[in-house]
Every structure is written in structure tokens, then in C-alpha cells.
Amino acid sequence: MEKKLPKIEIIEKYCKGCHICVEFCPTKVLEMQGFVAGVKNLEACIKCMQCELRCPDFAIKVITD
Amino acid sequence: MAFDYDKWIRPGKLPHIWCPGCGHGIVMKGLIRAIDTLKLEKENTAIVSGIGCASRLPGYMDCCTLHTAHGRAAAFATGVKMAKPEMNVILVGGDGDGTAIGGNHFIHACRRNIDMTYIIMNNYIYGMTGGQFSPATPTGHKASTTPYGNPDPNFDIAKLAIGAGATFVARGTAFHANQIDKLIAEAIQHKGFSVVEILDDCPTTYGRRNKYKSVIEMMNRLKEVAVPVKAAEKMTAEQLQGKVLTGVLYKEEKPHYTEEYAKVIERAQAAK
């Protein structure tokens, strides 16, 4: 069965570039793309929601449906 | 599914003013998740704060909010609770606002055991006013007013609350984001004065002066020092050196103030 990937939405207007999501992602899905966070490797996402929980700026949404 | 924080945030208020990496946003998210799980109504929830970085929080929340004088959140909140005892009153503030400027209000609100929840975001410093040391700044640490190290011993806010008579005291950290909403939800449900201390990070005025190279280093420190209460039971005093207990630290059922005050009114009216 094909793995269903989540959608990681990053609101660039809110992101302040603190690195928290990038550093604490257990599977290194995210990376800094210039000043803001961006998705590097979506296939590795295990939907643990740690980035969404820890983002202090309400900038990340992990949509899993 | 992603959690919908937007329904509790005033439209157009984001991005907030907090610095990159400041844990206050994480605590705010925890608070939103807690009030959402408890299905509180916006009309029936009041969030009260004093002055400071953490006290900016009510400005972003879409419910009844009060942003009051420095340290006076507990005084204003007591007024709200006495006028409308059915309301869920939540206080938010920092360590300086809560335990120094408003220290007296804080301990007496604890003593009265009035049914409110106080969320103290302890970032060890007065952030907004320029990084002065607060009663929570650890001994030896640097602040703008103690450039050679703080000679004062610091408050243990949770112990202070227990000593002053609060009937529910819990502690969490901004790193353990998953736990924050559970602690706050339990505190709101508790009848009586509940205090939730959240250890936080201030990269701008505290971290820079105390040799934390980044927000990540500060977050990792929170991760390292926190020990859950249950795990601490199996640890020796030596192992607990320099650690901070997290979780529900104290809980007790006692008559709370609004209930007791209603009885006073009854007695006074019967005596007529």
C-alpha cells in the first residue's frame, strides 16, 4: 500500500526563522530555506506533529486528514 | 489533522511580537489546546494579564481579555471572578510580573484559594523592560542589572505557590509542548487556585548574556533539566542535583473562595 503523505504548510509571513522545527524534527524533514523553514524531505515525515506543536509562531500546519 | 488555532486567535493579530524562538508562543498554543479540549465558551472565559512579554498573550486571544497594570493581574482577576463566579478566569504572566512586582497579589491569591488558574511563564528575566534580573534569575546568572552575576538566591515558584496555599501546582517546560495543554486543562478543571509554572526561554535578553549560543541550546537545556515527578521518585538526591521536577507537583481539595464568600452573604442576609 502506498504511504499517504501529509501536507506540511508553512506560513512564511509568520515564520521568524528560529530553527526549532528544523532541529527537533526526528526524521529531518525540514530545513532552513533562507530566512524561513521549508520542507526538504516530505517522504520521511512520520506525522509526529512535533514541528506543529513546537512552532512558537503558529507558522506550521501538518495536514494529515 | 492539524489543530485549528485560528478560532481562538483575534483575526489579523498574527504574527505576534515575541522574538524568534521565544517559548511564549508554545505556551499560548498549549493554552489554546487546553481551553479547546475543555470546550470552554469564549463569552465565559476571561484571560487576565499584567505587563511584560508573557502578558501580551491576551491581546492575541479571541475571548474575554484584560491587560492590566504591572503585577496586578491577580487583583483584577479576583474582581472578575467575584463579580461573575461562573466565569473561567485564567491569568497569564511572567516571573517578574507574577513574583516580584505582583508578588504580594500572587501569594494572597494563593492563600485565598480563589478558583482561578495562573500560568506563569518563567523565563528567568524581565524580558520586555530590558533584561533586568527577576526573583527567578538563578544565582550567579547575568542580567543587564547584574553584569557580574546575580548574588540573590532565586525563588522556586512552584514551592512558593504551595507554601502560600495554592491547591493545585504543576510545572512544565516549553520544550515539552505536548504536556503543557494537559497540565493547563487539569489546572482549569481544578476547583481552587491553581498555578502552572512553565519554564521558558528568553534568547534575547537572558540567553545572550548567559552564553547560550542559540535557541536550540536553551531548549535542550530545558529538556535536560526536566525530570517527571514519577521518574524522580526512583532517583537519588545526587541524581536530582540541578534537576527540576515537572508534572503535577501538588493537589489538594479545599473550600474555595467564591463558594465561601457566598456562604458569608447567606449568613449576613439571614441575620437581618
XYZ file of C-alpha atoms in Angstrom:
337
model
C 0.000 0.000 0.000
C 1.271 3.411 -0.885
C 2.179 5.582 2.093
C -0.094 8.557 2.409
C 1.963 11.692 2.805
C 0.821 14.613 4.895
C 0.822 18.173 3.677
C 3.141 20.468 5.586
C 2.016 24.022 5.258
C 4.473 26.749 6.288
C 3.112 30.244 6.593
C 6.177 32.258 5.589
C 4.672 35.512 6.796
C 4.615 34.164 10.365
C 7.939 32.262 10.387
C 10.693 34.085 12.281
C 13.427 31.598 11.433
C 14.113 30.295 14.959
C 15.228 26.820 13.741
C 13.176 24.969 16.408
C 11.170 22.907 13.886
C 14.264 22.034 11.849
C 16.365 20.964 14.853
C 13.715 18.951 16.668
C 12.221 17.103 13.693
C 13.152 13.469 14.444
C 13.368 12.490 10.773
C 14.902 15.702 9.390
C 12.032 16.566 7.091
C 12.529 20.299 7.371
C 15.389 22.630 6.549
C 16.026 26.344 6.569
C 15.434 27.819 3.150
C 16.967 31.218 3.501
C 15.289 33.002 6.389
C 12.276 30.715 6.752
C 11.729 26.993 7.270
C 10.897 24.799 4.320
C 10.178 21.155 3.510
C 13.209 19.166 2.328
C 12.165 15.539 2.502
C 8.429 15.003 2.875
C 8.719 11.208 2.350
C 10.483 10.912 5.707
C 7.616 12.532 7.642
C 6.159 10.283 10.341
C 3.372 12.748 11.256
C 4.592 13.099 14.829
C 3.398 16.719 14.767
C 6.397 17.899 16.823
C 7.054 20.796 14.438
C 3.461 21.977 14.614
C 3.411 21.648 18.415
C 6.699 23.457 18.970
C 6.484 26.242 16.402
C 6.169 29.332 18.617
C 4.905 31.423 15.722
C 1.850 29.439 14.574
C 3.623 29.059 11.239
C 3.429 25.281 10.657
C 0.413 23.135 9.936
C 0.725 19.413 9.325
C -2.404 18.360 7.471
C -2.869 14.600 7.648
C -6.633 14.151 7.077
C -5.404 16.710 11.315
C -3.717 19.983 12.044
C -5.110 21.739 15.073
C -7.116 24.837 14.227
C -5.648 27.545 16.451
C -7.264 30.293 14.395
C -10.663 30.022 16.028
C -9.146 31.257 19.309
C -6.957 33.985 17.789
C -8.146 37.511 17.069
C -8.181 37.946 13.310
C -5.270 39.918 11.929
C -3.208 39.817 15.147
C -0.502 37.408 13.958
C 2.478 37.434 13.645
C 2.946 38.137 17.349
C 5.628 40.391 18.868
C 7.642 37.666 20.598
C 11.255 37.195 19.496
C 12.342 34.285 17.264
C 12.463 31.158 19.412
C 10.671 32.638 22.434
C 8.678 29.921 24.164
C 5.687 32.125 24.958
C 4.133 31.176 21.615
C 4.450 27.489 22.513
C 2.705 28.133 25.839
C -0.038 30.099 24.081
C -0.641 27.163 21.773
C -0.836 24.865 24.786
C -3.363 27.174 26.418
C -5.484 27.253 23.258
C -5.442 23.442 23.009
C -6.387 23.178 26.695
C -9.372 25.534 26.512
C -10.465 23.908 23.276
C -10.401 20.376 24.755
C -12.389 21.585 27.754
C -14.885 23.164 25.308
C -14.908 26.471 27.153
C -17.056 29.207 25.662
C -15.459 32.451 24.536
C -18.050 34.508 26.414
C -17.338 32.559 29.573
C -13.555 32.617 29.527
C -11.535 35.556 30.789
C -7.787 35.786 30.293
C -6.149 38.377 32.513
C -2.566 39.600 32.454
C -0.292 42.286 33.844
C 2.632 43.781 31.936
C 5.512 42.049 30.221
C 6.294 39.883 27.238
C 4.185 36.985 28.507
C 1.416 39.398 29.447
C 0.948 40.317 25.791
C -0.753 36.972 25.336
C -4.383 38.081 25.978
C -4.072 40.599 23.147
C -3.957 37.745 20.649
C -6.751 35.675 22.169
C -10.291 35.863 20.889
C -12.249 35.679 24.164
C -12.793 37.979 27.151
C -9.423 39.523 27.909
C -7.947 42.065 30.315
C -4.492 43.602 30.024
C -3.898 45.407 33.295
C -1.262 47.195 35.394
C 2.154 45.644 36.072
C 1.832 42.751 38.514
C -1.849 43.383 39.156
C -3.330 40.551 37.103
C -4.385 38.656 40.242
C -6.149 41.700 41.691
C -8.146 42.400 38.516
C -8.874 38.718 38.005
C -10.203 38.444 41.573
C -12.623 41.243 40.703
C -13.790 39.401 37.591
C -14.241 36.134 39.480
C -16.159 37.741 42.363
C -18.482 39.590 40.000
C -19.019 36.555 37.787
C -18.194 33.371 39.695
C -19.346 31.202 36.785
C -16.547 32.508 34.568
C -13.360 30.580 33.861
C -10.661 33.026 34.843
C -7.138 32.365 33.585
C -4.203 34.579 34.491
C -1.066 34.706 32.422
C 2.198 36.460 33.112
C 5.902 36.171 33.524
C 8.126 35.558 36.522
C 8.898 39.233 37.105
C 5.293 40.313 36.789
C 3.993 37.476 38.964
C 6.575 37.049 41.700
C 8.223 40.459 42.093
C 6.028 43.375 41.050
C 2.909 41.349 41.753
C 4.385 39.029 44.363
C 2.003 40.141 47.045
C -1.072 39.727 44.870
C 0.207 36.317 43.844
C 0.728 34.885 47.337
C -2.563 36.234 48.623
C -4.497 34.871 45.665
C -2.881 31.507 46.541
C -3.827 31.912 50.200
C -7.445 32.737 49.383
C -7.716 29.708 47.150
C -9.932 31.591 44.726
C -10.963 29.434 41.774
C -8.626 30.723 39.059
C -5.696 29.388 37.053
C -2.389 31.241 36.977
C 0.025 30.366 34.169
C 3.475 31.726 34.979
C 5.924 31.693 32.098
C 9.248 31.613 33.881
C 11.998 32.801 31.555
C 14.274 33.839 34.454
C 14.335 37.502 33.473
C 12.410 40.707 32.847
C 12.414 40.478 29.067
C 10.370 43.419 27.873
C 11.843 46.067 30.147
C 15.440 45.351 29.134
C 16.711 42.176 30.753
C 16.833 43.135 34.434
C 17.184 40.246 36.899
C 13.974 38.922 38.412
C 13.380 36.863 41.572
C 13.577 33.781 39.334
C 17.034 34.549 37.905
C 19.321 31.781 39.197
C 22.185 32.765 41.490
C 25.285 33.763 39.575
C 23.499 34.275 36.265
C 23.845 37.515 34.381
C 21.241 40.139 33.643
C 21.500 43.734 32.436
C 21.419 44.922 36.059
C 23.760 42.177 37.331
C 26.560 42.133 34.724
C 28.917 40.354 37.180
C 26.396 37.711 38.196
C 23.275 37.785 40.324
C 24.102 37.427 44.039
C 20.485 36.710 45.063
C 19.116 33.224 45.585
C 16.145 32.601 43.303
C 12.527 31.727 44.063
C 11.228 28.255 43.375
C 7.878 29.495 42.081
C 6.088 26.161 42.481
C 7.238 25.797 46.100
C 6.289 29.410 46.763
C 2.781 28.715 45.468
C 2.436 25.551 47.562
C 3.699 27.380 50.652
C 1.279 30.243 50.072
C -1.677 27.862 49.906
C -2.406 27.180 46.229
C -4.303 23.895 45.949
C -3.011 22.803 42.537
C 0.563 23.347 41.466
C 2.120 21.961 38.301
C 5.248 22.614 36.293
C 6.070 22.087 32.649
C 8.574 23.368 30.147
C 8.294 24.995 26.745
C 10.279 22.095 25.294
C 7.709 19.521 26.452
C 4.969 21.142 24.375
C 2.758 18.079 24.443
C 2.426 18.223 28.208
C 1.540 21.924 28.501
C -2.086 21.602 27.383
C -2.692 18.634 29.684
C -1.325 20.479 32.727
C -3.299 23.622 31.923
C -6.508 21.656 31.292
C -6.152 19.873 34.630
C -5.462 23.200 36.345
C -8.554 24.839 34.835
C -10.719 21.918 35.927
C -9.393 22.092 39.481
C -11.643 23.976 41.900
C -9.421 26.425 43.712
C -6.318 28.438 42.928
C -4.127 26.545 40.512
C -0.652 27.545 39.430
C 1.091 26.203 36.332
C 4.712 27.251 36.045
C 6.125 26.802 32.566
C 9.900 27.038 32.269
C 10.558 29.113 29.227
C 13.443 30.507 27.224
C 14.322 34.122 26.553
C 17.007 34.016 23.873
C 17.203 37.786 23.509
C 17.818 39.195 26.975
C 18.722 36.093 29.005
C 20.304 33.643 26.585
C 22.774 36.063 25.037
C 24.113 37.202 28.410
C 24.413 33.681 29.784
C 26.402 32.085 26.972
C 23.598 30.235 25.259
C 24.640 30.206 21.644
C 21.187 29.578 20.241
C 17.531 28.963 20.947
C 18.186 25.267 20.366
C 20.766 25.204 23.157
C 18.243 26.808 25.505
C 15.564 24.298 24.501
C 17.991 21.413 25.025
C 18.767 22.721 28.497
C 15.045 22.622 29.339
C 14.962 19.060 28.021
C 17.937 18.070 30.194
C 16.895 19.639 33.491
C 13.274 18.471 33.458
C 12.518 15.277 35.369
C 8.932 13.983 35.595
C 7.698 13.610 39.191
C 7.226 9.835 38.835
C 10.736 9.289 37.469
C 12.165 11.423 40.287
C 10.771 9.020 42.918
C 13.263 6.397 41.778
C 16.206 8.785 41.676
C 18.701 9.585 44.428
C 19.255 13.086 45.801
C 22.582 13.124 43.982
C 20.981 12.330 40.638
C 18.389 15.048 41.219
C 21.040 17.712 41.743
C 20.341 20.607 39.387
C 17.186 18.998 38.015
C 13.688 20.468 38.013
C 10.607 18.379 38.707
C 7.813 18.551 36.149
C 4.225 17.381 36.159
C 1.576 17.827 38.836
C 3.544 18.667 41.984
C 0.726 19.265 44.437
C -3.011 18.789 44.551
C -5.474 19.168 47.373
C -9.222 19.702 47.692
C -10.154 22.652 49.876
C -13.137 25.009 50.021
C -12.597 27.796 47.519
C -13.144 31.482 47.994
C -16.206 32.291 45.871
C -18.077 29.395 47.478
C -17.092 30.511 50.971
C -17.973 34.118 50.192
C -21.440 33.086 49.012
C -21.924 31.468 52.428
C -20.943 34.738 54.115
C -23.584 36.562 52.066
C -26.153 33.945 53.085
C -25.270 34.291 56.765
C -25.370 38.070 56.610
C -28.769 38.079 54.915
C -30.183 35.552 57.389
C -29.039 37.726 60.302
C -31.155 40.668 59.119
